[in-house]
Structure formats: structure tokens, C-alpha cells
Amino acid sequence: MAKTKIEKIASIEEEIKQLENKKKRLIQEQKEQERKDRTNRLCKRMGFIEKLLPDTIPLTEEQFKTFVEQTIAADHSRRILDGLTTQNAATAPAQGEESSGRD
């Protein structure tokens, strides 16, 4: 039995609602994964700093912030970071070409 136009419209609207809900779930999952990745990255990096500089462990938050501002955020460190990010940007297209060749 053929569907009427009203039934087809209702069916399409239901499908649209389902797809919108699926989109919302996927966005939530993506945001949750980004939060987990960030937390993991922060834990690893902070653990590495504490491993290299165990004397930073007893510092207060304000003292640690001062330490970071005066050392890591200094001009010399900024130049090193800029060099590394430039190096990453230069190698990123080449890595993308390698992975696309594997497909």
C-alpha cells in the first residue's frame, strides 16, 4: 500500500529528529573525548615536569605560577617553542601525504 504524502512527510520528519539526536550524541562524545585527551595530556606533562623538577612539588599554586612565568614563559623558552611548532608545521603536510598513500 502506497504511503500518502502526509505519511511520507511524517516519516521524513521522524528521520530528521533521529538524525538530529544522533548528531547531538556524537558531538557530546567528541567533546567528552577532547576533555579526556586534555586531562591525559595535562597529567602526563605535569608529571614530566615534577619528575624533572621535584622541587616544584611543594610550591603553592601562586609560587608555581610565578616559576612558570619567569622560566617557561620567558623569551628564550618562547623562541624554542616557536622553533618546535614551526618544525611541526613543516613536517605535518609530509606526514599527511604518507598516510594518504597508505589508503
C-alpha positions as a Markdown table, in Angstrom:
| # | Residue | x | y | z |
|---|---|---|---|---|
| 1 | Met | 0.0 | 0.0 | 0.0 |
| 2 | Ala | 1.4 | 3.4 | -1.0 |
| 3 | Lys | 2.0 | 6.0 | 1.6 |
| 4 | Thr | 0.2 | 9.2 | 1.4 |
| 5 | Lys | 2.2 | 12.4 | 1.2 |
| 6 | Ile | 1.3 | 13.3 | 4.8 |
| 7 | Glu | 2.6 | 9.9 | 6.0 |
| 8 | Lys | 5.8 | 10.4 | 3.9 |
| 9 | Ile | 6.3 | 13.9 | 5.4 |
| 10 | Ala | 5.8 | 12.5 | 9.0 |
| 11 | Ser | 8.2 | 9.7 | 8.3 |
| 12 | Ile | 10.9 | 12.1 | 7.0 |
| 13 | Glu | 10.3 | 14.4 | 10.0 |
| 14 | Glu | 10.8 | 11.5 | 12.3 |
| 15 | Glu | 14.0 | 10.6 | 10.5 |
| 16 | Ile | 15.2 | 14.2 | 10.8 |
| 17 | Lys | 14.6 | 14.1 | 14.6 |
| 18 | Gln | 16.5 | 10.8 | 14.9 |
| 19 | Leu | 19.4 | 12.2 | 12.9 |
| 20 | Glu | 19.5 | 15.4 | 14.9 |
| 21 | Asn | 19.6 | 13.4 | 18.1 |
| 22 | Lys | 22.4 | 11.2 | 16.7 |
| 23 | Lys | 24.3 | 14.4 | 15.8 |
| 24 | Lys | 23.9 | 15.7 | 19.4 |
| 25 | Arg | 25.1 | 12.4 | 20.8 |
| 26 | Leu | 28.2 | 12.4 | 18.5 |
| 27 | Ile | 29.0 | 16.0 | 19.4 |
| 28 | Gln | 28.8 | 15.1 | 23.1 |
| 29 | Glu | 31.0 | 12.1 | 22.6 |
| 30 | Gln | 33.5 | 14.2 | 20.7 |
| 31 | Lys | 33.6 | 16.9 | 23.5 |
| 32 | Glu | 34.0 | 14.2 | 26.1 |
| 33 | Gln | 36.9 | 12.6 | 24.2 |
| 34 | Glu | 38.5 | 16.0 | 23.9 |
| 35 | Arg | 38.2 | 16.6 | 27.6 |
| 36 | Lys | 39.7 | 13.1 | 28.3 |
| 37 | Asp | 42.6 | 13.8 | 25.9 |
| 38 | Arg | 43.3 | 17.2 | 27.5 |
| 39 | Thr | 43.2 | 15.7 | 31.0 |
| 40 | Asn | 45.5 | 12.9 | 29.9 |
| 41 | Arg | 47.9 | 15.4 | 28.3 |
| 42 | Leu | 47.9 | 17.7 | 31.3 |
| 43 | Cys | 48.6 | 14.8 | 33.7 |
| 44 | Lys | 51.5 | 13.4 | 31.5 |
| 45 | Arg | 53.1 | 16.8 | 31.0 |
| 46 | Met | 52.8 | 17.9 | 34.7 |
| 47 | Gly | 54.1 | 14.5 | 35.8 |
| 48 | Phe | 57.1 | 15.0 | 33.5 |
| 49 | Ile | 57.7 | 18.5 | 35.0 |
| 50 | Glu | 57.5 | 17.1 | 38.5 |
| 51 | Lys | 59.9 | 14.3 | 37.5 |
| 52 | Leu | 62.5 | 16.7 | 36.1 |
| 53 | Leu | 62.0 | 19.3 | 38.8 |
| 54 | Pro | 60.8 | 17.6 | 42.0 |
| 55 | Asp | 61.5 | 20.8 | 44.0 |
| 56 | Thr | 58.3 | 22.3 | 42.3 |
| 57 | Ile | 56.1 | 19.8 | 44.1 |
| 58 | Pro | 55.9 | 21.7 | 47.5 |
| 59 | Leu | 55.3 | 25.1 | 45.9 |
| 60 | Thr | 52.0 | 26.8 | 46.3 |
| 61 | Glu | 49.9 | 27.4 | 43.2 |
| 62 | Glu | 51.0 | 31.1 | 43.2 |
| 63 | Gln | 54.6 | 30.2 | 43.6 |
| 64 | Phe | 54.4 | 27.6 | 40.8 |
| 65 | Lys | 52.7 | 30.2 | 38.6 |
| 66 | Thr | 55.5 | 32.6 | 39.3 |
| 67 | Phe | 58.1 | 29.9 | 38.5 |
| 68 | Val | 56.4 | 29.1 | 35.2 |
| 69 | Glu | 56.0 | 32.8 | 34.2 |
| 70 | Gln | 59.7 | 33.5 | 34.9 |
| 71 | Thr | 61.1 | 30.4 | 33.3 |
| 72 | Ile | 58.9 | 28.6 | 30.9 |
| 73 | Ala | 57.1 | 31.7 | 29.6 |
| 74 | Ala | 60.4 | 33.6 | 29.2 |
| 75 | Asp | 61.7 | 34.9 | 25.8 |
| 76 | His | 64.3 | 32.1 | 25.5 |
| 77 | Ser | 61.6 | 29.4 | 26.1 |
| 78 | Arg | 59.3 | 31.2 | 23.7 |
| 79 | Arg | 61.9 | 31.1 | 20.9 |
| 80 | Ile | 62.5 | 27.3 | 21.5 |
| 81 | Leu | 58.7 | 26.7 | 21.4 |
| 82 | Asp | 58.3 | 28.7 | 18.2 |
| 83 | Gly | 61.0 | 26.7 | 16.6 |
| 84 | Leu | 59.4 | 23.4 | 17.6 |
| 85 | Thr | 55.9 | 24.5 | 16.4 |
| 86 | Thr | 57.4 | 25.7 | 13.1 |
| 87 | Gln | 59.2 | 22.4 | 12.7 |
| 88 | Asn | 55.9 | 20.5 | 13.4 |
| 89 | Ala | 54.1 | 22.7 | 10.9 |
| 90 | Ala | 56.7 | 21.9 | 8.2 |
| 91 | Thr | 56.5 | 18.1 | 8.8 |
| 92 | Ala | 52.7 | 17.9 | 9.1 |
| 93 | Pro | 52.0 | 18.1 | 5.4 |
| 94 | Ala | 54.6 | 15.4 | 4.7 |
| 95 | Gln | 53.1 | 13.1 | 7.3 |
| 96 | Gly | 49.6 | 13.6 | 5.8 |
| 97 | Glu | 50.9 | 12.6 | 2.3 |
| 98 | Glu | 52.4 | 9.4 | 3.8 |
| 99 | Ser | 49.2 | 8.4 | 5.5 |
| 100 | Ser | 47.1 | 9.2 | 2.4 |
| 101 | Gly | 49.4 | 7.0 | 0.3 |
| 102 | Arg | 48.6 | 4.0 | 2.5 |
| 103 | Asp | 44.9 | 4.1 | 1.9 |
